[in-house]
XYZ file of C-alpha atoms in Angstrom:
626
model
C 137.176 -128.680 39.680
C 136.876 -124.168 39.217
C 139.630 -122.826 40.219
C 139.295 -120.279 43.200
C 139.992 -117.388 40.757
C 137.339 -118.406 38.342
C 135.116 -118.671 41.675
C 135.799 -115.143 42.193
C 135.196 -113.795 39.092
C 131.758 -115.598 38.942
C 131.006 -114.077 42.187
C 131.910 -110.700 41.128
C 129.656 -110.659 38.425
C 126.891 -111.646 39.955
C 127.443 -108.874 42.612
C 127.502 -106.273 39.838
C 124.226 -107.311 38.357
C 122.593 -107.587 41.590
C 124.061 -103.779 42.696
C 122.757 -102.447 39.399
C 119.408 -103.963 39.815
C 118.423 -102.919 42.990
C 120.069 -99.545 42.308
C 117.469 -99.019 39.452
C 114.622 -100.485 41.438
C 115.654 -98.048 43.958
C 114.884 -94.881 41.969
C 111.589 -93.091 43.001
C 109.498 -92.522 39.906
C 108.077 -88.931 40.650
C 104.434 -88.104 39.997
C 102.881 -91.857 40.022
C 99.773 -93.132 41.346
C 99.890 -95.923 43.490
C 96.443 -96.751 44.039
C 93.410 -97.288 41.263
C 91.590 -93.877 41.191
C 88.274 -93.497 40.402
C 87.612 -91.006 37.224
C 86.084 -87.825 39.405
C 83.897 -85.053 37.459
C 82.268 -83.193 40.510
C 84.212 -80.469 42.210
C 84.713 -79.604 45.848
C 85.063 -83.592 46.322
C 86.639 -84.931 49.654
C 89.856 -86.329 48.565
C 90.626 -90.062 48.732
C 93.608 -92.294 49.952
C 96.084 -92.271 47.681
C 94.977 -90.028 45.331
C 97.408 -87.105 45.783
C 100.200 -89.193 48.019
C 102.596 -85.985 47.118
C 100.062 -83.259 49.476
C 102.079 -82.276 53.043
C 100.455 -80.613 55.822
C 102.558 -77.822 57.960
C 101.658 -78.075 61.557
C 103.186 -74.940 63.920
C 103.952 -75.913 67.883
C 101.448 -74.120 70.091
C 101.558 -72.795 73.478
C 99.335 -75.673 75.026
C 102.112 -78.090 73.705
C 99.867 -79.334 70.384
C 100.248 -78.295 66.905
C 97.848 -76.239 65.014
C 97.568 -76.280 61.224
C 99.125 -73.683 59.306
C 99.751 -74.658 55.209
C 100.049 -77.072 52.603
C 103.204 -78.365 50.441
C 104.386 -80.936 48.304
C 106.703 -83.385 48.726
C 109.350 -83.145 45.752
C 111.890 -85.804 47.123
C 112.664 -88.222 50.152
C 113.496 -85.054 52.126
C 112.152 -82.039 50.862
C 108.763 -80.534 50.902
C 108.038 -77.299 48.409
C 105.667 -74.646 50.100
C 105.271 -70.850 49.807
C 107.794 -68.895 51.943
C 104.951 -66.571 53.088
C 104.002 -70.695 55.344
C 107.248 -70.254 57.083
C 108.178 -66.804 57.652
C 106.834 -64.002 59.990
C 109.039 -61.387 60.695
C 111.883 -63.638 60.063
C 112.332 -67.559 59.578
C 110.256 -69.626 61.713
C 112.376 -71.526 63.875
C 112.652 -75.724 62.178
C 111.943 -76.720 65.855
C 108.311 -75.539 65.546
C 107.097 -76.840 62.934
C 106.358 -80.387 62.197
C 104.970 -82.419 58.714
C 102.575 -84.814 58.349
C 102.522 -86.897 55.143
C 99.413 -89.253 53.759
C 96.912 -87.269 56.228
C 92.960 -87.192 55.205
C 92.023 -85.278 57.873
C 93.090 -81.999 59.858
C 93.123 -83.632 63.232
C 93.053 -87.506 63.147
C 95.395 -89.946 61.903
C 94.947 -92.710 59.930
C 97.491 -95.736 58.997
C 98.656 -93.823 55.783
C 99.487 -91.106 58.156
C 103.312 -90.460 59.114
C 104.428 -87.596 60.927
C 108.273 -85.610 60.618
C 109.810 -82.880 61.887
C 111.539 -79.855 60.148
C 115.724 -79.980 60.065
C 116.251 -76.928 57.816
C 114.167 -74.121 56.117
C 115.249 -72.870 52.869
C 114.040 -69.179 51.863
C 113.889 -68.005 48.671
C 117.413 -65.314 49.020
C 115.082 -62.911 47.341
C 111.346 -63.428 48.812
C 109.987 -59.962 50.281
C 107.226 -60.579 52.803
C 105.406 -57.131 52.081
C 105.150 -57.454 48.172
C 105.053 -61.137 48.228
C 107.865 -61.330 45.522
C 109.618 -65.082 45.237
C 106.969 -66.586 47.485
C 108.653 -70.126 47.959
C 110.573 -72.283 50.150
C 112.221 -75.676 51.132
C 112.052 -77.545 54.215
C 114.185 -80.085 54.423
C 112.933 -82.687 57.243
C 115.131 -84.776 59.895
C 114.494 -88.244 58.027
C 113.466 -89.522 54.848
C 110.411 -89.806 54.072
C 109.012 -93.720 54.089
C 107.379 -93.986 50.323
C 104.338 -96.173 50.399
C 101.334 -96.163 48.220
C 99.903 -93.245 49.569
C 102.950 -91.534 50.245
C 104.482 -90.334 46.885
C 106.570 -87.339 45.494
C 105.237 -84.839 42.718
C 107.422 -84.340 39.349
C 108.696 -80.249 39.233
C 107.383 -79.179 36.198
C 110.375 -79.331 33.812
C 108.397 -78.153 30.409
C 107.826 -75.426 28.476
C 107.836 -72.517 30.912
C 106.191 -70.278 28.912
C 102.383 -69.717 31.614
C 100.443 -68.881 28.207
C 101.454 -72.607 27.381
C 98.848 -73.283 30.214
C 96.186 -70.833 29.904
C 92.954 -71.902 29.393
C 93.868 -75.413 31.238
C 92.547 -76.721 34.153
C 95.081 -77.934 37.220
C 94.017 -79.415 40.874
C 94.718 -78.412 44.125
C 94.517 -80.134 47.199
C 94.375 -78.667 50.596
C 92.036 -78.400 54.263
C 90.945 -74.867 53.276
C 88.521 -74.212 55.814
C 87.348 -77.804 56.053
C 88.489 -80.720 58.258
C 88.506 -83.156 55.403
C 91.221 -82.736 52.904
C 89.541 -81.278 49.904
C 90.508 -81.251 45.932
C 88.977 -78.843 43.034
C 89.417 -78.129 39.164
C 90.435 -74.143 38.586
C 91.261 -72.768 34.897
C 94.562 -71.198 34.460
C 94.119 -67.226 33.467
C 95.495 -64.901 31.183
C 97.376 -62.507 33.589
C 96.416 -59.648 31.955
C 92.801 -60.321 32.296
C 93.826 -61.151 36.193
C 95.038 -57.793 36.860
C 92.217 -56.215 34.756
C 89.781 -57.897 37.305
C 91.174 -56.338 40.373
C 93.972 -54.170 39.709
C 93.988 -53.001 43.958
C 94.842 -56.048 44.538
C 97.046 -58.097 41.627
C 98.706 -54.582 40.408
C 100.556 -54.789 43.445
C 102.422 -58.349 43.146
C 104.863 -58.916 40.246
C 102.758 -61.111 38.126
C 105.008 -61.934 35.880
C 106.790 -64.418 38.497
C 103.088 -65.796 39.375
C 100.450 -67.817 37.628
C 96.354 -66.733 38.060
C 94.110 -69.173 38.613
C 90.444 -68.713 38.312
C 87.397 -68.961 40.987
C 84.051 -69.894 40.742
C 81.444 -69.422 43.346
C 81.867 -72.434 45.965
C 85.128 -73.329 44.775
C 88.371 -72.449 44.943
C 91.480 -71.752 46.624
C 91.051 -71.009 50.629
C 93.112 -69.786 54.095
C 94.577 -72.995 54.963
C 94.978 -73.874 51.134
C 98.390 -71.966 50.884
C 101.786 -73.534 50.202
C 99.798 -76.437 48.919
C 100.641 -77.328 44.867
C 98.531 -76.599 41.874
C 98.871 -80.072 40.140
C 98.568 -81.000 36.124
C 98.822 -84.515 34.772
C 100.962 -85.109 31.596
C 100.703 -88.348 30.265
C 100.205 -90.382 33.169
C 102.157 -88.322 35.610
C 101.577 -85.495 37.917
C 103.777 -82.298 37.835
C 103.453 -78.835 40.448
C 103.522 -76.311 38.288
C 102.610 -73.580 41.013
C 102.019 -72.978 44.807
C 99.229 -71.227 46.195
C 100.670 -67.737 47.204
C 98.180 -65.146 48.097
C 94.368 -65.659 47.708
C 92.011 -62.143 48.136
C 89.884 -62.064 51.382
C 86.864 -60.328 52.060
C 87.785 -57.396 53.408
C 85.378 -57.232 56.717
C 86.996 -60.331 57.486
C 89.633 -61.637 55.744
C 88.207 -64.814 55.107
C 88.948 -66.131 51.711
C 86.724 -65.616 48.298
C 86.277 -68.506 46.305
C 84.860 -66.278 42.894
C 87.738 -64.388 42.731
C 91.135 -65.084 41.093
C 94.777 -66.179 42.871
C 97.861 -65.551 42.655
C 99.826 -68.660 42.646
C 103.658 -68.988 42.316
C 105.190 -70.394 39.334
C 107.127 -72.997 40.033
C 109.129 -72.708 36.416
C 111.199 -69.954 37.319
C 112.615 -71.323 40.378
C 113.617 -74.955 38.800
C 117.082 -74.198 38.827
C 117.011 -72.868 42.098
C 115.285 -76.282 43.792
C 117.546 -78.482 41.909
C 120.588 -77.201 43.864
C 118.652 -78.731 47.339
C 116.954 -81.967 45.920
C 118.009 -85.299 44.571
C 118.462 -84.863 40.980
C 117.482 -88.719 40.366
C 113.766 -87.953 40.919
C 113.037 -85.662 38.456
C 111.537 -86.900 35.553
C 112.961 -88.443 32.537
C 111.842 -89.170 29.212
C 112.398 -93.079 29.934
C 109.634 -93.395 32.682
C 106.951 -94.916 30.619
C 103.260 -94.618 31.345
C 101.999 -96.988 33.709
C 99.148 -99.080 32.864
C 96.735 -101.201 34.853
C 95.744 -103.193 31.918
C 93.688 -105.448 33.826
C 91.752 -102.625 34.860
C 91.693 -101.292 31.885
C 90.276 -104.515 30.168
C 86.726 -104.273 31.826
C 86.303 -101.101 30.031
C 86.174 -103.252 26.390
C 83.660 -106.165 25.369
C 86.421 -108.276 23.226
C 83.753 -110.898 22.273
C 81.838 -108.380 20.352
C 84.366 -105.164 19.168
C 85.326 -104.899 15.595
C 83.032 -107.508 14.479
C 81.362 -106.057 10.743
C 77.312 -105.610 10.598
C 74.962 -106.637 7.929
C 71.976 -104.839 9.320
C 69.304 -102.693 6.744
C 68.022 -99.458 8.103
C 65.071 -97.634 6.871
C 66.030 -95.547 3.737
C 68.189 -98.358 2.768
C 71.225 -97.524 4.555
C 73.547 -100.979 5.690
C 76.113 -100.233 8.310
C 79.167 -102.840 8.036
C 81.168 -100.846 9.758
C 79.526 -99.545 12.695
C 82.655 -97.933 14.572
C 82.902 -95.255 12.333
C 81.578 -91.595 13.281
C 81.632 -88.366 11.990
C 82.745 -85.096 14.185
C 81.439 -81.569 12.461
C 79.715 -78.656 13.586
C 75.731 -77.997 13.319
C 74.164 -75.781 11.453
C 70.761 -74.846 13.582
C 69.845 -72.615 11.063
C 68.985 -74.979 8.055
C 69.562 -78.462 10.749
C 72.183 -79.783 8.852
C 75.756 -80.567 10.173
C 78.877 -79.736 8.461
C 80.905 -82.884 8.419
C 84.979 -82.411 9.737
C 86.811 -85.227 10.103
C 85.829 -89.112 10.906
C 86.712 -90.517 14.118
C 86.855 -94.370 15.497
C 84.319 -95.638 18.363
C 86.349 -97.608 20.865
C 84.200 -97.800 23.512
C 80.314 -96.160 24.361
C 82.285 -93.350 25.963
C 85.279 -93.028 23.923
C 86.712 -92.537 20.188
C 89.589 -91.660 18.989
C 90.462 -89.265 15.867
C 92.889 -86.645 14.690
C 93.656 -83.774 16.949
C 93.510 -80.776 14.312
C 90.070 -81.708 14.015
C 89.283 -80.436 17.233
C 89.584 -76.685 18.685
C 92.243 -76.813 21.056
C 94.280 -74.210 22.414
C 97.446 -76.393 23.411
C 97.622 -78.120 20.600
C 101.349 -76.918 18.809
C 100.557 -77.671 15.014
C 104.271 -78.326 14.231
C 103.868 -81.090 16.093
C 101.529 -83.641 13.301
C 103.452 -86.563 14.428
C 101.051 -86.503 17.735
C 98.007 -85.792 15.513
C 95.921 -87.654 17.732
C 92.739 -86.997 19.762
C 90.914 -89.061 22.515
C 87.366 -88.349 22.357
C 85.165 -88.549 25.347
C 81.309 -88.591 24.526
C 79.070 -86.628 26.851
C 76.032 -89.487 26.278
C 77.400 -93.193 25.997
C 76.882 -94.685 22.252
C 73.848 -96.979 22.086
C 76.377 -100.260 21.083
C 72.823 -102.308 21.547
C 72.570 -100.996 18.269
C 73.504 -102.625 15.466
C 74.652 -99.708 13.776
C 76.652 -98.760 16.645
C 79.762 -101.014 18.071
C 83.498 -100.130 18.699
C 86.118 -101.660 16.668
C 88.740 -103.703 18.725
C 91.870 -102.180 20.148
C 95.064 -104.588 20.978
C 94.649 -103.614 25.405
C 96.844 -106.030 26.619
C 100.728 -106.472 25.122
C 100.479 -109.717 24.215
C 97.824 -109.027 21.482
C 99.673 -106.150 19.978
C 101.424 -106.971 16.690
C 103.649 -104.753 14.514
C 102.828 -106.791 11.577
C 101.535 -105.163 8.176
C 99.129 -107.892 6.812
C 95.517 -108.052 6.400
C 95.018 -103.861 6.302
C 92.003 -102.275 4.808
C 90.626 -99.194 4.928
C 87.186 -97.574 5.251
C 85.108 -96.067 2.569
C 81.762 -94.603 1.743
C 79.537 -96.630 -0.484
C 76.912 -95.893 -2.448
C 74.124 -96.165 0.187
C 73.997 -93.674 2.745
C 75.431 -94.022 6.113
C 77.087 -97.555 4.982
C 80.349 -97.892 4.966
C 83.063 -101.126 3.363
C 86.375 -102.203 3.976
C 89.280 -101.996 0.746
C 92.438 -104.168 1.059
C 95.470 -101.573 0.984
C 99.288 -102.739 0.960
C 101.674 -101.522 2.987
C 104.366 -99.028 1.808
C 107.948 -99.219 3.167
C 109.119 -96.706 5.059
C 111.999 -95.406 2.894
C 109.394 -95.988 -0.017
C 107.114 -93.430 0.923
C 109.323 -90.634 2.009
C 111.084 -91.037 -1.303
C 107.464 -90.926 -3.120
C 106.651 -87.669 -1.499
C 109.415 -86.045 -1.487
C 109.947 -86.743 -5.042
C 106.805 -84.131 -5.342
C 108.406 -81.946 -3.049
C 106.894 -82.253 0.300
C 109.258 -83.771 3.154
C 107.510 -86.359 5.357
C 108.967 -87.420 8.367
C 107.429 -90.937 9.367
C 109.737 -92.160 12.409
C 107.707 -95.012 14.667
C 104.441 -92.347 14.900
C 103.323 -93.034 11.439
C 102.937 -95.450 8.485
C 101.938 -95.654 4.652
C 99.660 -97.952 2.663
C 98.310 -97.585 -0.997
C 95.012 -98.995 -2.299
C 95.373 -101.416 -5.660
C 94.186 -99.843 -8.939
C 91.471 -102.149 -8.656
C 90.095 -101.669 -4.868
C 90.546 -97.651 -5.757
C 87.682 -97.772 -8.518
C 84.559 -97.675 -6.767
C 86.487 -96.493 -3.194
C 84.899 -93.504 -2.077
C 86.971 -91.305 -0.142
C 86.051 -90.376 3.568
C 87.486 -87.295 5.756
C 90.478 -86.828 7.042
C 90.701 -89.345 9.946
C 88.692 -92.477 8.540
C 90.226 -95.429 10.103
C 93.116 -98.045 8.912
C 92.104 -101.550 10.502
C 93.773 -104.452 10.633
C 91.526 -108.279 10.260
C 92.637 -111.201 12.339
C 90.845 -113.902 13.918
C 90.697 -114.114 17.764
C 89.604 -117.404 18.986
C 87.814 -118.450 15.662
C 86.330 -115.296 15.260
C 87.473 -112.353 12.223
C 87.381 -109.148 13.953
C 88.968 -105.392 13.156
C 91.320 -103.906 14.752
C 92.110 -100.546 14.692
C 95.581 -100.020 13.382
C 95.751 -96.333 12.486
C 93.674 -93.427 11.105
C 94.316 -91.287 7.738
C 95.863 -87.728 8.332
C 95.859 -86.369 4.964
C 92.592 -87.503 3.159
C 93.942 -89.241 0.478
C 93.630 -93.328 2.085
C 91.573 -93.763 -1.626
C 94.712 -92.482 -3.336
C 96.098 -93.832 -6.278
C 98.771 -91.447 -7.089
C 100.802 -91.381 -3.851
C 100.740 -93.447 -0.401
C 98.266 -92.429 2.446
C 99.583 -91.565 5.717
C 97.936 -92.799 8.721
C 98.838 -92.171 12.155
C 99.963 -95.549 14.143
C 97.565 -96.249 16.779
C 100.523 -98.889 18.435
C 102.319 -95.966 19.235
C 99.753 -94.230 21.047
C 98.058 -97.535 22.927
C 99.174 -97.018 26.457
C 99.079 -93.275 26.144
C 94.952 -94.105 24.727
C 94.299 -96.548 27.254
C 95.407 -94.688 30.433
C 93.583 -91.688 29.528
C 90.423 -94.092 29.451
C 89.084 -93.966 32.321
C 85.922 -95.531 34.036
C 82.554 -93.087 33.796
C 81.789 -92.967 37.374
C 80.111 -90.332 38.975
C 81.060 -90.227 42.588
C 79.201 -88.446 45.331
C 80.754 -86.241 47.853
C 79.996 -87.182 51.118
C 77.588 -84.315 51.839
C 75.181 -86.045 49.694
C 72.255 -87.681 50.741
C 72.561 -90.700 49.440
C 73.204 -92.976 53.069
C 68.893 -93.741 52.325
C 69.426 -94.930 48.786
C 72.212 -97.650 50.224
C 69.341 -98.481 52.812
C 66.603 -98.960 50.449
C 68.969 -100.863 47.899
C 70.131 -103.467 51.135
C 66.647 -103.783 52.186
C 65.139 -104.578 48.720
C 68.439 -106.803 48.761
C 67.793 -108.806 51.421
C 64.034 -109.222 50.568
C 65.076 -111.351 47.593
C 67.243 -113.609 49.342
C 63.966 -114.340 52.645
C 61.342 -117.123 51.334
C 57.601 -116.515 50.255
C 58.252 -113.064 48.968
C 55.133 -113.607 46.431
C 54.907 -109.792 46.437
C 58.194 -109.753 44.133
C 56.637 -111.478 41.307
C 54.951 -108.591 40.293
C 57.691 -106.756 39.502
C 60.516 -107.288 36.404
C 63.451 -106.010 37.402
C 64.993 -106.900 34.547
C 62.857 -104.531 32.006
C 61.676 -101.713 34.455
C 62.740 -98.524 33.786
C 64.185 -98.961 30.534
C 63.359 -96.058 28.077
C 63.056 -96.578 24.264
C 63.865 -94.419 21.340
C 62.238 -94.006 17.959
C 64.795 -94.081 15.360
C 62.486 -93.176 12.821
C 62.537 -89.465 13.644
C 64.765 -86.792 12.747
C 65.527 -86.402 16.395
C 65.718 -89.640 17.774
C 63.289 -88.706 20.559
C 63.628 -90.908 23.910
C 60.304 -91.915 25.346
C 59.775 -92.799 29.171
C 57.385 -95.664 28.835
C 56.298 -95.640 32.227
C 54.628 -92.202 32.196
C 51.028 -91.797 31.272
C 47.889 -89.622 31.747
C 44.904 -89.820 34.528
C 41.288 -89.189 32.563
C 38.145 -88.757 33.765
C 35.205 -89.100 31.561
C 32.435 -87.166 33.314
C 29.436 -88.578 32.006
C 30.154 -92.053 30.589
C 27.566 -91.931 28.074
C 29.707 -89.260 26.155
C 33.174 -89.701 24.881
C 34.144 -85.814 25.958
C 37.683 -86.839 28.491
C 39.562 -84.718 30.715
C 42.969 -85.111 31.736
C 43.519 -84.723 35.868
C 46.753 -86.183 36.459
C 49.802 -87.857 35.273
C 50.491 -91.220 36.529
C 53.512 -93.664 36.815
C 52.874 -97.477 35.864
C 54.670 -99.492 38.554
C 53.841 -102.962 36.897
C 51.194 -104.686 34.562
C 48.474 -104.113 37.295
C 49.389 -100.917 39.326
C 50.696 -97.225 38.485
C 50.573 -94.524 41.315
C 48.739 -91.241 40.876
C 48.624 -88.056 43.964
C 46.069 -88.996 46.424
C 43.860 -85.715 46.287
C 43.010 -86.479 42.706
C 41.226 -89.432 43.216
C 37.416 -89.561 43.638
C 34.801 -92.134 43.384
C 32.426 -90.272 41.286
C 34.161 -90.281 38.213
C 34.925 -92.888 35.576
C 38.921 -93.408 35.708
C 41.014 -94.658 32.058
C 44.593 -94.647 31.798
């Protein structure tokens, strides 16, 4: 029988774990995604659900008992929305009972269910903003109730990095806002060397104090607008969002004062107030270094073929080149003048969009090169890699955590052969830790391994005939999934030395990157804005749709869907050309006793039978070949 004070003691524990639990599941993880985006490379694009759950929209009380739209803002806790001052000040403060904030809104007038709508309880001035000179251009208002977080309902992460703005020239952040549309908008702008800002209209940025503001470039079409202001200039660091500025005062044309989109803004930089926000927000939202990157790896696993990735090929090219290992690439720059390229670094094909190599390989203005234990580069292609080829396939990655393994067995490494463009695997053993610092810094160079990095050395024997590759060649791991041997990739060389004899090669360790790799990969869809035409293409796709699915459609049989419109490439050229093989030429042979032809058209071949040809070429008194 338990005593009652053993009852209570039980009890009391459990109520501890239980208050500790939901006090952690409590905690609002600041700049997070809640819905799947889709990866966006168009500008001016109407913004989706859930996308940018953080944008606010300030609404001022009119005289007809509505509310008319004024700014933007960015919700930065459960209470508090960040804006520019200049959004809530006119001579003086704007009185809180005027103004209202709608959260989750698509659209400048309607509501939808993401929609919720508060009202303002306190504004918070800058102490030293100056409405004439546009100094300290930010505020706080601090709403009536907390905000309800949902998935499209989220706050942003303050920027807490390096402060520094040349740390983000050259980069490109996102704003959000209505501008002078009804639809809430979003757009890429470059971050811009401040001098070169004021250079580029000095009437106008000579007269704010720059050196509290961030420029951001325009392009023609696109940029910051009117009703854009107050609204955040967003970057995303390693899977979260952070508002690094606020959009503070955007140059009108001066017969109307209607914003232009080619020239630069001035946006407030969020950096040097930090201090100055944290005394009116809930410090548990910022960000801390324990909020790992969030992963939708079953998302993520429809990017990757896992029945055919790091699988070796046997096939013979002309020339007598044999690819066995088809996922490795070459980065370099070419030469047009003799059409030869100059060979940098190898890289790692993980998908047909993606591969993955050493970042001091690439050009790359943020890159800090103290920092070589996050020597690593994701590589998007602009054409997709041809893995029909044989010559071409990605090794395999470990997506999911239950594949991943922190075991050292079964490593080899890549090198050249004696054929050209054919490449073999050499076993390499791993090299403790302790081991390898010891080994180099017995020749006096210190090497700092941590979790980021990890040595092997190739046997006397394997390191005869290896042939070393560049800096980056890849460090791949065998196993056999489901029956099958396959490579995975398990780390890339950083010093050029993986056929080293004489001390240990350091690769980079791909674990350690995986979720940081895989959230950065994203889907290549191109998505349409809704101003383009492309309502007819949905019609003619449902009607051709529906016509397979009615009976006695004999028409469709002279059609293959399954090969039309497939181009081809010659490999045997220098250039591998692409051929359209649908495309052909429209002769006429005037008199058919002579073989003398004239080309009067091209034509397009539509199946075996048919191509189609412009109607006022045709005639009846000529003899027609195609």
């Amino acid at each position: 029988m338990c005593s009652p004070f053993r009852i209570t003691v039980f009890l009391g524990f459990v109520l501890c774990v239980i208050s500790l639990t939901s006090a952690q599941d409590y905690r609002v993880i600041c700049g997070k995604r809640k819905v799947k985006s889709v990866y966006l490379i168009q500008n001016g694009l109407n913004a989706k659900p859930g996308h940018w759950p953080w944008h606010a929209a300030i609404y001022y009380k009119n005289d007809s008992d509505g509310v008319d739209y004024k700014c933007g803002g960015s919700i930065i806790d459960e209470n508090t929305i960040l804006t520019a001052a200049s959004c809530v000040f006119k001579t003086d403060a704007i009185n809180e009972t005027d103004i209202s904030i709608y959260v989750g809104r698509m659209h400048l007038t309607e509501d939808t269910e993401y929609t919720q709508k508060y009202d303002a309880k306190e504004i918070i001035l800058h102490p030293n903003y100056s409405g004439s000179t546009n100094d300290n251009d930010i505020a706080l208002i601090k709403l009536t109730a907390n905000i309800t977080m949902t998935k499209f309902v989220q706050p942003v992460c303050l920027w807490t990095m390096d402060a520094n703005p040349y740390s983000i020239v050259g980069m490109h952040g996102t704003i959000v806002g209505f501008g002078s549309e009804n639809h809430l908008k979003q757009t890429n702008l470059g971050v811009v060397d401040t001098l070169a800002c004021i250079n580029s209209d000095r009437e106008v940025f000579g007269k704010l104090r720059m050196s509290e503001m961030l420029c951001v470039g325009g392009q023609e079409g696109t940029g910051a607008c009117n009703g854009d202001s107050g609204g955040g200039l967003f970057f995303e660091v390693e899977g979260k969002w952070f508002v690094r500025g606020i959009v503070s005062y955007i140059p009108g044309q001066a017969e109307n004062e209607i914003c232009t989109t080619s020239k630069h803004a001035a946006f407030t930089d969020v950096t040097k107030y930090v201090d100055w926000i944290k005394g009116f927000i809930n410090p548990e939202i910022l960000p801390v270094s324990s909020d790992a990157i969030d992963v939708d790896y079953v998302e993520k696993l429809e990017l990757f073929d896992l029945s055919t990735c790091g699988v070796a090929s046997n096939s013979i090219a002309s020339g007598g080149a044999q690819w066995t290992l088809p996922w490795v690439g070459f980065v370099g720059i070419y030469r047009s003048l003799d059409d030869t390229i100059d060979k940098r670094c190898v890289v790692t094909l993980l998908n047909e969009w993606y591969a993955v190599g050493p970042a001091h390989c690439f050009e790359n203005d943020g890159l800090d090169i103290n920092n070589t234990a996050d020597n690593i580069a994701l590589i998007e292609l602009l054409n997709p890699a041809d893995t029909s080829q044989p010559n071409v396939r990605p090794i395999c990655i470990p997506i999911v955590p239950k594949l991943r393994t922190n075991t050292t067995t079964d490593l080899t490494i890549a090198s050249q052969t004696s054929l050209p463009k054919s490449f073999i695997s050499k076993p390499v053993n791993y090299i403790d830790a302790e081991v390898c610092t010891n080994k180099y810094a017995e020749q006096g160079f210190p090497l700092f391994l941590a979790s980021k990095r990890l040595c092997t050395q190739i046997p006397s024997r394997a390191a005869q005939d290896c042939i070393q590759l560049k800096t980056g060649a890849p460090l791949q791991q065998l196993r056999r999934i489901n029956g099958r041997r396959q490579y995975f990739l398990r780390g890339f060389d950083i010093f050029g030395r993986s056929c080293s004899t004489s001390l240990p090669s350091v690769y980079s360790n791909v674990n350690t990157f995986l979720d940081w790799i895989l959230y950065n990969m994203k889907p290549n869809v191109v998505e349409k804005t809704e101003d383009t035409p492309n309502s007819e293409d949905a019609a003619i796709e449902d009607s051709w749709n529906q016509l397979h699915q009615e009976p006695d459609q004999k028409k469709l049989s002279l059609f293959k869907l399954d090969t039309c419109g497939v181009t081809t490439t010659n490999v045997d050229t220098v250039d591998d050309r692409i051929y359209y093989p649908w495309m052909g030429l429209l002769v006429t042979h005037k008199n058919t006793m002579e073989p003398l032809t004239y080309i009067e058209s091209t034509v397009v071949l539509i199946s075996d039978r048919y191509a189609l040809a412009p109607a006022h070429i045709v005639s009846n008194t000529m003899s027609w070949w195609v």
